[in-house]
Coordinates of C-alpha atoms in Angstrom, one line a residue:
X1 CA -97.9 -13.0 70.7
X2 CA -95.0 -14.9 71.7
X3 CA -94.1 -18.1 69.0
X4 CA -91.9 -20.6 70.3
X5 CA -89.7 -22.3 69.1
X6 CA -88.5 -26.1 69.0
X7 CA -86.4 -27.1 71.6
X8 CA -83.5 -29.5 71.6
X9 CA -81.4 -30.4 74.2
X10 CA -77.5 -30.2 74.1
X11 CA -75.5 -32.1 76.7
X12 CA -72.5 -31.0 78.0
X13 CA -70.6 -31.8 81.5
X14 CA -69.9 -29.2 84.4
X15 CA -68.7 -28.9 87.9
X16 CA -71.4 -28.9 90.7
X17 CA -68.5 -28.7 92.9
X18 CA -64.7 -27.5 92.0
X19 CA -63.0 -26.9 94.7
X20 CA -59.8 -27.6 97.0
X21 CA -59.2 -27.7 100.8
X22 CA -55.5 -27.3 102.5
X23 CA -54.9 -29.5 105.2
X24 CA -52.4 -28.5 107.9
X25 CA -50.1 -31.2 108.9
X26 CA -48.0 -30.4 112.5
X27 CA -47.3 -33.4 114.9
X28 CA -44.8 -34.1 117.2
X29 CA -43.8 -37.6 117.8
X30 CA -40.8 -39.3 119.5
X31 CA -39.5 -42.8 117.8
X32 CA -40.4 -46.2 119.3
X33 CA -38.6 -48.7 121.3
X34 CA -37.6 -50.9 118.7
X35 CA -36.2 -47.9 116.5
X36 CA -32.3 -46.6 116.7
X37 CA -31.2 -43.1 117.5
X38 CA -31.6 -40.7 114.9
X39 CA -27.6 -39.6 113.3
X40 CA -28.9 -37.4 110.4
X41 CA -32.6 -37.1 108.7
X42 CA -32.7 -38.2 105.0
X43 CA -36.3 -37.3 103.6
X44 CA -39.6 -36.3 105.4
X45 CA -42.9 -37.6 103.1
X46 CA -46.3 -36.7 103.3
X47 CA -48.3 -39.6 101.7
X48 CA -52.4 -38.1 101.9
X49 CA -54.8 -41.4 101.7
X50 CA -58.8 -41.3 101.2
X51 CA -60.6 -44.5 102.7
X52 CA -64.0 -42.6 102.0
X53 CA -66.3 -40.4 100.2
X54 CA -69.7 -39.3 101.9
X55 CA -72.3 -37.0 100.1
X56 CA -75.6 -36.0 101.6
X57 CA -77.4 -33.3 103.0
X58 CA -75.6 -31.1 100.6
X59 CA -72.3 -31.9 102.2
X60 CA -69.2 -33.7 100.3
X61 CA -67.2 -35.2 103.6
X62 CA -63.7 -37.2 102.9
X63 CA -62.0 -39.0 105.3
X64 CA -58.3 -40.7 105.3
X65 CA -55.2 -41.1 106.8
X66 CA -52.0 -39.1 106.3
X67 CA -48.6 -41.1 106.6
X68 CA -46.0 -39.4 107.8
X69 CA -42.6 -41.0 106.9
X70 CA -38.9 -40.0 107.8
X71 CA -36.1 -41.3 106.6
X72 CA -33.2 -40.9 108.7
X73 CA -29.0 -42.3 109.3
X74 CA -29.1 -44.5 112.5
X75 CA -26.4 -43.2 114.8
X76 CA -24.9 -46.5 115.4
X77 CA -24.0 -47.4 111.8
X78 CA -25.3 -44.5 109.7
X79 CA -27.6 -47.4 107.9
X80 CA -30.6 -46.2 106.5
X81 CA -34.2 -46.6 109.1
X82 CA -37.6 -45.4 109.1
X83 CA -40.2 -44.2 111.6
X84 CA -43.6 -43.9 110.6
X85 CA -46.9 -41.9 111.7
X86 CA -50.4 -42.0 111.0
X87 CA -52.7 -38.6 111.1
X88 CA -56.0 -39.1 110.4
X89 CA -58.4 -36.3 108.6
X90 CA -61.5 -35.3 107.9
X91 CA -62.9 -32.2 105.5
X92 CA -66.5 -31.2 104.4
X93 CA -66.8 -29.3 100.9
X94 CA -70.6 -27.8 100.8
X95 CA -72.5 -27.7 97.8
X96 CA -75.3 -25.1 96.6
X97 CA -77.6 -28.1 95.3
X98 CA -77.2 -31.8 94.9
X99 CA -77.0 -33.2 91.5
X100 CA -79.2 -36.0 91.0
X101 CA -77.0 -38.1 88.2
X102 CA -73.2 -37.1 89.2
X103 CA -69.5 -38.3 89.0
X104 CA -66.7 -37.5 91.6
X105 CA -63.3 -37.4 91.2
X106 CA -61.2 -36.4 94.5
X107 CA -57.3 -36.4 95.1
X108 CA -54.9 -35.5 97.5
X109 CA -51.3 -34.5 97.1
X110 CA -48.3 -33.5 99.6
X111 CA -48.0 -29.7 99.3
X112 CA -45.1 -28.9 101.7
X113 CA -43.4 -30.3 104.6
X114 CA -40.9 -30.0 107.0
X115 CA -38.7 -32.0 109.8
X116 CA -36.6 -31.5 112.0
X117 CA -35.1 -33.4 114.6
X118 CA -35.4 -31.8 118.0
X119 CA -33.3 -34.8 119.8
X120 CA -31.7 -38.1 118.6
X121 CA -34.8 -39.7 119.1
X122 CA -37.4 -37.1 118.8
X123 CA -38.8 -34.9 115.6
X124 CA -41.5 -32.1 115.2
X125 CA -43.0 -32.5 111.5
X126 CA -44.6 -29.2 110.0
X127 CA -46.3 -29.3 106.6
X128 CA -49.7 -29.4 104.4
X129 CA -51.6 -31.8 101.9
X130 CA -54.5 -30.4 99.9
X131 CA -57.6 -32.2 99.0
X132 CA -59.4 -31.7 95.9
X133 CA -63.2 -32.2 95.1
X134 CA -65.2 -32.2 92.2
X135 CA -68.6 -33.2 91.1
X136 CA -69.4 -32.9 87.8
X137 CA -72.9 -33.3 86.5
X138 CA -74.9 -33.2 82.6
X139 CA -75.8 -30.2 82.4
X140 CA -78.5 -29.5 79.2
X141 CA -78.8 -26.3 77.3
X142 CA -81.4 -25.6 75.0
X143 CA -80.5 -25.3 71.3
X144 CA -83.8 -23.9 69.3
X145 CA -85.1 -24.6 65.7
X146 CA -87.9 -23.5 63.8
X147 CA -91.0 -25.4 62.6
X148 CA -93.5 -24.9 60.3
X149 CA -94.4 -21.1 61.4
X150 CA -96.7 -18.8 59.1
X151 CA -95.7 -15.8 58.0
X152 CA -92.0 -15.9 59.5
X153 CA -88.6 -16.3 57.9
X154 CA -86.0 -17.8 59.9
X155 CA -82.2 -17.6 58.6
X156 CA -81.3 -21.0 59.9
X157 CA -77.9 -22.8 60.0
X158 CA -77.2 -26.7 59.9
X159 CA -73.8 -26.8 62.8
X160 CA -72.4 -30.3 63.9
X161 CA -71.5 -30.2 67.8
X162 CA -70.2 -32.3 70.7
X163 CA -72.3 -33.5 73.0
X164 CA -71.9 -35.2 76.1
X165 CA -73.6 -38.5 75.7
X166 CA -72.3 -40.5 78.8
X167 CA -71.5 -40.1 81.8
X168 CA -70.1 -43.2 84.8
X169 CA -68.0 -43.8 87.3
X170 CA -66.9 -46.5 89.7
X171 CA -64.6 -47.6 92.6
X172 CA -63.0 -50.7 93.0
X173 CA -59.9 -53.0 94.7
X174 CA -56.7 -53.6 93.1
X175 CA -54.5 -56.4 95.2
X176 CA -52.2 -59.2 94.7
X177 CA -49.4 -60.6 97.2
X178 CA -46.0 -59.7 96.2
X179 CA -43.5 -62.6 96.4
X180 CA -40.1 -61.5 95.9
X181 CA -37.8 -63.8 93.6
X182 CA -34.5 -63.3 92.3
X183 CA -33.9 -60.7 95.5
X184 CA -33.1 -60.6 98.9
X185 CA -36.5 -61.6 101.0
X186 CA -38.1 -58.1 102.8
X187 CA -38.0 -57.9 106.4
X188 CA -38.9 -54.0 106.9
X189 CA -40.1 -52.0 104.4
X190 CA -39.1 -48.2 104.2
X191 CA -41.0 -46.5 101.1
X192 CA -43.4 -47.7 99.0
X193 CA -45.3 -46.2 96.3
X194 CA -48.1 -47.3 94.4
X195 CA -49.5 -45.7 90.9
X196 CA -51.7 -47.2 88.2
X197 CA -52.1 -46.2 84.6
X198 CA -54.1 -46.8 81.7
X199 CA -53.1 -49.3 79.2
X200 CA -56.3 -50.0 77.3
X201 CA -59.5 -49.1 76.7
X202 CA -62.6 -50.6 74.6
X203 CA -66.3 -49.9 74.3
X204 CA -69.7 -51.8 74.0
X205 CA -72.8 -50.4 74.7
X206 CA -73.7 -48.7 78.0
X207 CA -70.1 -50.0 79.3
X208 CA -66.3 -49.2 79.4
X209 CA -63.8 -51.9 79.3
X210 CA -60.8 -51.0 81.8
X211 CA -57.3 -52.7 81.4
X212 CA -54.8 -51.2 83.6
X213 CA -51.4 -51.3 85.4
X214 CA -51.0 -50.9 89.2
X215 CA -47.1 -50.1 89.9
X216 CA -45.9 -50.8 93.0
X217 CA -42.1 -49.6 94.3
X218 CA -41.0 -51.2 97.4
X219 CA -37.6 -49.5 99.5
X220 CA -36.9 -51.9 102.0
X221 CA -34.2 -54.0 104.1
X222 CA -33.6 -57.7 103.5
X223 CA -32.2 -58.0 107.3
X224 CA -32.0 -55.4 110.0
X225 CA -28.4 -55.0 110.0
X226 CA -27.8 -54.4 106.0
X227 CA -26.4 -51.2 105.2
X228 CA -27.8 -51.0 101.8
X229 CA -31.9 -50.9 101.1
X230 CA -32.9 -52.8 98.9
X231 CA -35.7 -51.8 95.7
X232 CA -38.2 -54.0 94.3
X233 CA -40.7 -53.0 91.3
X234 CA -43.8 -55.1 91.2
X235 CA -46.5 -54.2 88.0
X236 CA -50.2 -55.9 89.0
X237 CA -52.4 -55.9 85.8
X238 CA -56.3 -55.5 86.3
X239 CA -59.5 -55.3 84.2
X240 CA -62.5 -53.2 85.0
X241 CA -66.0 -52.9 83.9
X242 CA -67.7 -49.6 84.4
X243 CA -71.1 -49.3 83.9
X244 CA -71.6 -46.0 81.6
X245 CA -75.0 -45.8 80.4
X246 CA -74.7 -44.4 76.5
X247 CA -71.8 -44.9 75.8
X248 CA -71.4 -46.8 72.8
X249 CA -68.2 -47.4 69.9
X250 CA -68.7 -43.9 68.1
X251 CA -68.1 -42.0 71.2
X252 CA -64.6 -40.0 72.5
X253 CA -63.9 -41.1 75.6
X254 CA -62.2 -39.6 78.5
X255 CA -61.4 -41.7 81.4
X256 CA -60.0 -40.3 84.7
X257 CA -57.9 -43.2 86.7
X258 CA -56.7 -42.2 90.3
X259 CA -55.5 -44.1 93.7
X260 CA -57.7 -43.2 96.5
X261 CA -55.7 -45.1 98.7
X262 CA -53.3 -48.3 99.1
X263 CA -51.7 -50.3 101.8
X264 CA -48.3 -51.8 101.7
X265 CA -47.9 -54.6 104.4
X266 CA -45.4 -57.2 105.6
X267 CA -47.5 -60.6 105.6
X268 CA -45.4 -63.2 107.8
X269 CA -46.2 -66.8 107.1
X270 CA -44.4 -69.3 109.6
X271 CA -45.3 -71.9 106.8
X272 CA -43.5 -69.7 103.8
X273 CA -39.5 -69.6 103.9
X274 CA -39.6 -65.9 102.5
X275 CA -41.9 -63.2 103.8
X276 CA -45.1 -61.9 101.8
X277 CA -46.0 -58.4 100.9
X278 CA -49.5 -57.7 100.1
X279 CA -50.3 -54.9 98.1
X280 CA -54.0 -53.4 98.0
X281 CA -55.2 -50.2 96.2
X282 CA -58.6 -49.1 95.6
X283 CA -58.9 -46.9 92.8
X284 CA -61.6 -44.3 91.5
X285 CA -62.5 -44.4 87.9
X286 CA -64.5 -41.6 86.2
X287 CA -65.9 -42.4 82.2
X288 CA -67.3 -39.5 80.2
X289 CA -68.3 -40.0 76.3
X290 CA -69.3 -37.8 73.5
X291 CA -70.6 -37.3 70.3
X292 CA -71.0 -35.3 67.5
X293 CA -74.9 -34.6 66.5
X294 CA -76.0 -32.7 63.7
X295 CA -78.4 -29.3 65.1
X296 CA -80.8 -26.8 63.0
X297 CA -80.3 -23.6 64.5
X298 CA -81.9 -20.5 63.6
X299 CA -79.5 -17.4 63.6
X300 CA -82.3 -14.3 63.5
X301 CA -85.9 -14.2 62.0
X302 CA -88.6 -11.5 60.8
X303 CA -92.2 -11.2 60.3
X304 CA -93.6 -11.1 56.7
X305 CA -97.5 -9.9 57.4
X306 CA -96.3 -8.3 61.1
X307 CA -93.9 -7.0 62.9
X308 CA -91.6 -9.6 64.7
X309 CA -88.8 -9.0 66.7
X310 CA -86.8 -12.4 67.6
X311 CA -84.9 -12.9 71.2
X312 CA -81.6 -14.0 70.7
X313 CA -79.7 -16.6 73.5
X314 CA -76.1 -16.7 73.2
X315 CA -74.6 -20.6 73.4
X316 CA -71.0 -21.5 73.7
X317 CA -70.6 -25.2 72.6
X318 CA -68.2 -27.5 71.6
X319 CA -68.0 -28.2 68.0
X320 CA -65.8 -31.2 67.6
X321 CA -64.1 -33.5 71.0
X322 CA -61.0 -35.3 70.0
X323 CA -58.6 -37.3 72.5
X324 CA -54.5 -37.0 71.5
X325 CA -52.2 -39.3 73.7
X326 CA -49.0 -39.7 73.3
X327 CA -46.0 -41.7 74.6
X328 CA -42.6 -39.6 74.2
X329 CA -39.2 -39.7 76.3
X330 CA -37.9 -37.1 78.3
X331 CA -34.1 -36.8 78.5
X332 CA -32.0 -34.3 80.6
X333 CA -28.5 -34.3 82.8
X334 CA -29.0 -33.5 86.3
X335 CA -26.3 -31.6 88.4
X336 CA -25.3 -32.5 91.7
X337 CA -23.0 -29.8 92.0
X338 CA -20.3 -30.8 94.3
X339 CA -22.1 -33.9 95.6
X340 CA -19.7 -36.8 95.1
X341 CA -22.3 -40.3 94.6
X342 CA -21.0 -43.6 94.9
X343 CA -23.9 -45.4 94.3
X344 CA -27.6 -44.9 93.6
X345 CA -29.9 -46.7 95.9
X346 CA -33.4 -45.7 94.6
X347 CA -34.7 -42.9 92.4
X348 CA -38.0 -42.0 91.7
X349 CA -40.2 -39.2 89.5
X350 CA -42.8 -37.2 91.5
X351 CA -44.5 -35.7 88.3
X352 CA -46.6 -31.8 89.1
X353 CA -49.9 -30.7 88.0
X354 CA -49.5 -29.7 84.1
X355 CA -50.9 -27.0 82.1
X356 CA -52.1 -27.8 78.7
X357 CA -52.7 -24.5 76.2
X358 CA -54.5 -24.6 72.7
X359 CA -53.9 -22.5 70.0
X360 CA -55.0 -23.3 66.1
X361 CA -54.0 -26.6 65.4
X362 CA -50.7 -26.8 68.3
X363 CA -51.2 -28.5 71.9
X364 CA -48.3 -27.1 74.2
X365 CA -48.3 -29.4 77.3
X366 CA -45.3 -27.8 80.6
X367 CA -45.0 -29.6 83.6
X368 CA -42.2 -30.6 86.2
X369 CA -40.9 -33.7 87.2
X370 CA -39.4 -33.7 91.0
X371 CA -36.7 -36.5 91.0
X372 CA -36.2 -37.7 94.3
X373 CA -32.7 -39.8 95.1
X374 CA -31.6 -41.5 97.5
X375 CA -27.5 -42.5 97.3
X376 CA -24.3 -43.1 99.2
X377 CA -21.9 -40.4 99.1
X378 CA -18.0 -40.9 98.5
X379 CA -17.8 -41.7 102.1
X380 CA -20.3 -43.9 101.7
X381 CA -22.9 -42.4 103.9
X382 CA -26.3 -41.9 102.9
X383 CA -27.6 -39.0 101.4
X384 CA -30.7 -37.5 100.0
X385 CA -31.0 -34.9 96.7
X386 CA -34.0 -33.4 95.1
X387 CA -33.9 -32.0 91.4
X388 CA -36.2 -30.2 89.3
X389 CA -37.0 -31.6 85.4
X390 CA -38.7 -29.3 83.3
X391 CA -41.7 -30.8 80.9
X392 CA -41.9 -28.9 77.8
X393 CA -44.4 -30.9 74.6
X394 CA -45.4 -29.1 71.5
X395 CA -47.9 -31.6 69.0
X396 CA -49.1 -30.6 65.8
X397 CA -52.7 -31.6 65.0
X398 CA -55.1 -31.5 61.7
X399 CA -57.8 -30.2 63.3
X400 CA -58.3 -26.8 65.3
X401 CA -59.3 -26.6 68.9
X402 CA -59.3 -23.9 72.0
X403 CA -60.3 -26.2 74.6
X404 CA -58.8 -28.7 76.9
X405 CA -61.9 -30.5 78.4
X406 CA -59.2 -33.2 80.4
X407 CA -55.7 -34.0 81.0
X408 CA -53.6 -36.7 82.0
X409 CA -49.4 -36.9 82.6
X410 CA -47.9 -40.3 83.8
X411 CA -44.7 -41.6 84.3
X412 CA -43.9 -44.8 82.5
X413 CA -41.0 -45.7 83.3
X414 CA -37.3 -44.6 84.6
X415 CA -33.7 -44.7 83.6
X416 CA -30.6 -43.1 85.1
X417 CA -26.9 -42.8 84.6
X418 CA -23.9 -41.6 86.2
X419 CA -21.7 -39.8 84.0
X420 CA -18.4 -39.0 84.7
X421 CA -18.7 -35.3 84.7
X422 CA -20.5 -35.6 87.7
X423 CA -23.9 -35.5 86.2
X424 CA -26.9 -37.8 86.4
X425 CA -28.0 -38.3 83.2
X426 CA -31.9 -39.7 83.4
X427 CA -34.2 -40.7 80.5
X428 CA -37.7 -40.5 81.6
X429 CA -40.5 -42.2 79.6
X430 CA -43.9 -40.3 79.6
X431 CA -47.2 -40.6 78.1
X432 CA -50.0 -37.4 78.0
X433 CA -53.8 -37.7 77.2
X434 CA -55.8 -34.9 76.7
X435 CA -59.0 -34.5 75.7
X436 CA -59.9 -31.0 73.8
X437 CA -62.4 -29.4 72.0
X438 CA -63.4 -26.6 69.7
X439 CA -65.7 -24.5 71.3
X440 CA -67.6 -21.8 69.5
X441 CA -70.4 -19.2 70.8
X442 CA -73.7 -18.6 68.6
X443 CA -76.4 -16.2 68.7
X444 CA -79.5 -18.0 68.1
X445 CA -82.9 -17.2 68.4
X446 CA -85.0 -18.7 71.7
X447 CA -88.3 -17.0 70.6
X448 CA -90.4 -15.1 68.2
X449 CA -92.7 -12.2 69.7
X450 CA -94.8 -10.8 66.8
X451 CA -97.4 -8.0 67.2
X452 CA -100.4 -8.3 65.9
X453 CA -101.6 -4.2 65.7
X454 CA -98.2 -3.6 63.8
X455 CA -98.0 -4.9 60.5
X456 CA -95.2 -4.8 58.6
X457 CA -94.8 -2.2 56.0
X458 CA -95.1 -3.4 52.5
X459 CA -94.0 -1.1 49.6
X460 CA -97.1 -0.4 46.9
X461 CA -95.3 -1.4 43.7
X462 CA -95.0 -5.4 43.1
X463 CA -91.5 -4.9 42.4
X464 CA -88.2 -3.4 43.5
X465 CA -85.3 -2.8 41.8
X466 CA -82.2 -3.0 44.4
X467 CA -78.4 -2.3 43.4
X468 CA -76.5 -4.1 45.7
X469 CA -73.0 -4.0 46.6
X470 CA -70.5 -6.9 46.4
X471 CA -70.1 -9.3 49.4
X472 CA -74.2 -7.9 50.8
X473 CA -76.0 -10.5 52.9
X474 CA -78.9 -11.9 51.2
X475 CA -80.8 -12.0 54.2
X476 CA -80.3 -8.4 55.2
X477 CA -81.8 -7.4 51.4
X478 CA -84.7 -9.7 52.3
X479 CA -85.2 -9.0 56.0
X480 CA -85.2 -5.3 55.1
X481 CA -87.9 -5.6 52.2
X482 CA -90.1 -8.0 54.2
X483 CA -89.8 -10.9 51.3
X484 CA -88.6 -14.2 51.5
X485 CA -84.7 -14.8 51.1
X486 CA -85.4 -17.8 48.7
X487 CA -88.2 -15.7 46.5
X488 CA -85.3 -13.4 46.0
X489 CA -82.5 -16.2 45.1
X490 CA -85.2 -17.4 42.8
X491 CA -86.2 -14.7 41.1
X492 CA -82.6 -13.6 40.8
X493 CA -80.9 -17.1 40.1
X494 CA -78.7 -16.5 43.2
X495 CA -77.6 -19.4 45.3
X496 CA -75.3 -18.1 47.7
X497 CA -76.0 -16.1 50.9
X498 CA -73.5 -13.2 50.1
X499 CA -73.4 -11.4 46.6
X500 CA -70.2 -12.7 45.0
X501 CA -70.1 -8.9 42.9
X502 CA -72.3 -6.0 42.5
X503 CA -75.7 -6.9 40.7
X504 CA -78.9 -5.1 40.0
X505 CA -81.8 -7.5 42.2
X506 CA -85.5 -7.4 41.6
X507 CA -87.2 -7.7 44.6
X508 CA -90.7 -9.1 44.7
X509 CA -93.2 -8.0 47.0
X510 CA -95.7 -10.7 48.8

């Protein structure tokens, strides 16, 4: 006869669908009209854009836009230009089986690419982009506990674990028209980059309340003719509610902010003396919430009039979520070996995917930073460089973990000097938020099968005498002699589990 047990559900979040598709980028394109001869190529940019998300039929399909964008040295004046492409793209990620509650989080990042100019007025651009997919789902695994059952003993354990208790997401627009004061008006734009971070976040029940930063950086030329470009930095603030059904104030939170997409365009108004650039981003916002419940488990059981043999179920769970963020500032000199700069015209911090390792009670967070600058040489000519900044964070905690559930590494803000030993010496401000855990695996018990023709052997006398040694299991003594483990605490005056020393034991029979 099969006894079951009591079944309680814990929550916890996993991937439906994890996965990442390259995208091959080759075109060949020859400039416009309107656009100078090509002297000498600067910087060739890959900048992958998702306008939409389509799931059904057990197919995840994106679609967007790549822009390509070279800079390049006119040949008349060796003044900085840029000519611009637009690749659209489509990929389908298939899924074994359609979740029905779900989240999704996609991105896209440049992977490689190559130009080269074939003629002064024709290029052949060679690279890839890779789009990433997930869809992450609650996923419930049973955690069992025993109820009043006759003639059974159940060791059973009182544990306090993490479980997921929300789960939301939501996209929205981010816009605002960008009128430059205090600088040159824009007449062409030649970069632009758009980020947003996380400033602050508050709950109330069933909801997540969303203040942000969207950070704009605009390259650009006040008037066709100027030699020197031009940078403007333009912060949008925005709120957001997202709908998060149980979440509430008790719960650790993990929010996953990223731009889908964003447009950067030159609005001319004949009735405005200087031109307007609007700005619009829409953003993807993932919300997940736990927290900590206290279970009954039971660890093993036996049979005191029968023979019972329990089925065990192994369960890795998290015991304890914490979040750690932190806002530090990264300092390093740059070489630019026998590059001689006269002038910085824009720099920028292109931060990598990081790797974040748990050990005890230490968070080690590495990543890279690729600083992109754009200068004029001695001669003052134009010129392009690339470094490489290496992200090394150690953080002591006071509490254990060995699980990083999420992580998060943006770039605040940017500083940079020249020094005189021909070094750039930047100081870059960052801020990491990770969300870990403490996951441990149990054995517990999923069922009791006791047999009814084999009953359990019970010695003749009423009592036993047992020497046992120091640091024996309680349960063990009682599990082998068929008798309850709290007769035998009882009739012993014992109230641990493990024998603290050696000790003579009477053990009733029942």
């Amino acid at each position: 006869m099969e006894l079951n047990l009591k079944r309680t559900p814990l929550a916890s979040l996993s991937a439906a669908l994890d996965a990442v598709s390259e995208q091959p980028v080759d075109i060949d394109f020859t400039l416009p009209d309107y656009c100078p001869d090509i002297e000498k190529l600067l910087r060739c940019k890959l900048t992958p854009k998702i306008y939409s998300r389509n799931l059904s039929g057990g197919q995840l399909q994106l679609e967007g836009n790549t822009v390509v964008s070279v800079l390049y040295a006119d040949s008349e004046n060796g003044h900085v230009r840029v000519a611009e492409q637009t690749v659209p793209f489509s990929a389908v990620f298939r899924l074994k089986e359609t979740p029905e509650d779900y989240v999704m989080e996609t991105g896209a990042k440049c992977e490689y690419v190559n130009c080269r100019a074939l003629s002064r007025r024709r290029m052949t651009v060679h690279g890839a982009f890779s789009l990433c997919a997930r869809l992450l789902k609650k996923e419930e695994t049973d955690l069992f506990s025993p109820e009043d059952i006759e003639n059974a003993e159940f060791l059973t354990r009182d544990v306090s674990l993490s479980s997921l208790s929300a789960l939301g997401g939501a996209q929205f627009g981010v816009g605002d028209e960008v009128i430059v004061s205090g600088k040159p008006p824009v007449e062409l734009v030649l970069d632009s980059d758009v980020n947003a971070r996380i400033t602050q976040t508050r709950t109330i029940p069933d909801k997540l309340m969303l203040s942000g930063e969207l950070c704009a950086r605009l390259l650009y030329l006040s008037d066709a003719d100027s030699p020197k470009p031009e940078r403007l930095d333009y912060i949008i603030p925005f709120s957001e509610v997202i709908d998060c059904a149980g979440l509430s104030e008790d719960c650790t939170v993990c929010v996953n902010l990223d731009v889908m997409s964003y447009d950067v365009k030159l609005k001319n108004d004949i009735l405005s003396e200087k031109p307007v650039v609007n700005v619009d981003a829409r953003l993807s916002c993932t919300v997940s919430g736990y927290k900590q419940k206290e279970y009954t488990v039971a660890l093993d059981a036996f049979g005191t009039e029968n023979v019972c043999e329990p089925e065990l179920t192994r369960v890795a769970a998290p015991k304890d979520t914490r979040k750690i963020s932190e806002t530090f500032m990264l300092k390093d000199a740059l070489s630019l070996d026998d590059v001689k700069l006269s002038e910085i015209i824009d720099i920028t911090a292109e931060k990598c995917p990081i790797t974040v390792t748990a050990a005890d009670n230490k968070l080690t967070l590495c990543s890279k930073l690729n600083i992109c600058i754009l200068a004029f040489n001695e001669d003052n000519e134009p010129i392009y460089l690339e470094r490489s900044v290496e992200v090394n964070r150690e953080t002591e905690t006071d509490f254990r973990f060995n699980s990083v559930e999420c992580s998060e590494l943006s770039v605040v803000s940017l500083s940079f000097r020249l020094a005189e030993n021909n070094a750039l010496e930047i100081r870059c401000e960052l801020n990491y938020s990770v969300l870990t855990s403490e996951r441990q695996s149990l054995n517990i018990v999923s069922s009791l099968n006791c047999f009814d023709d084999r009953p359990a052997v019970k010695k003749q006398c009423a009592l036993t005498l047992y020497y046992a040694e120091a640091g024996e299991s309680l349960w063990e003594i009682a599990k082998l002699y068929g008798t309850p483990m709290s007769v035998i605490a009882f009739e012993n005056s014992l109230d641990a589990e493990r024998l603290p020393k050696s000790a003579m034991l009477l053990i009733p029979t029942v």
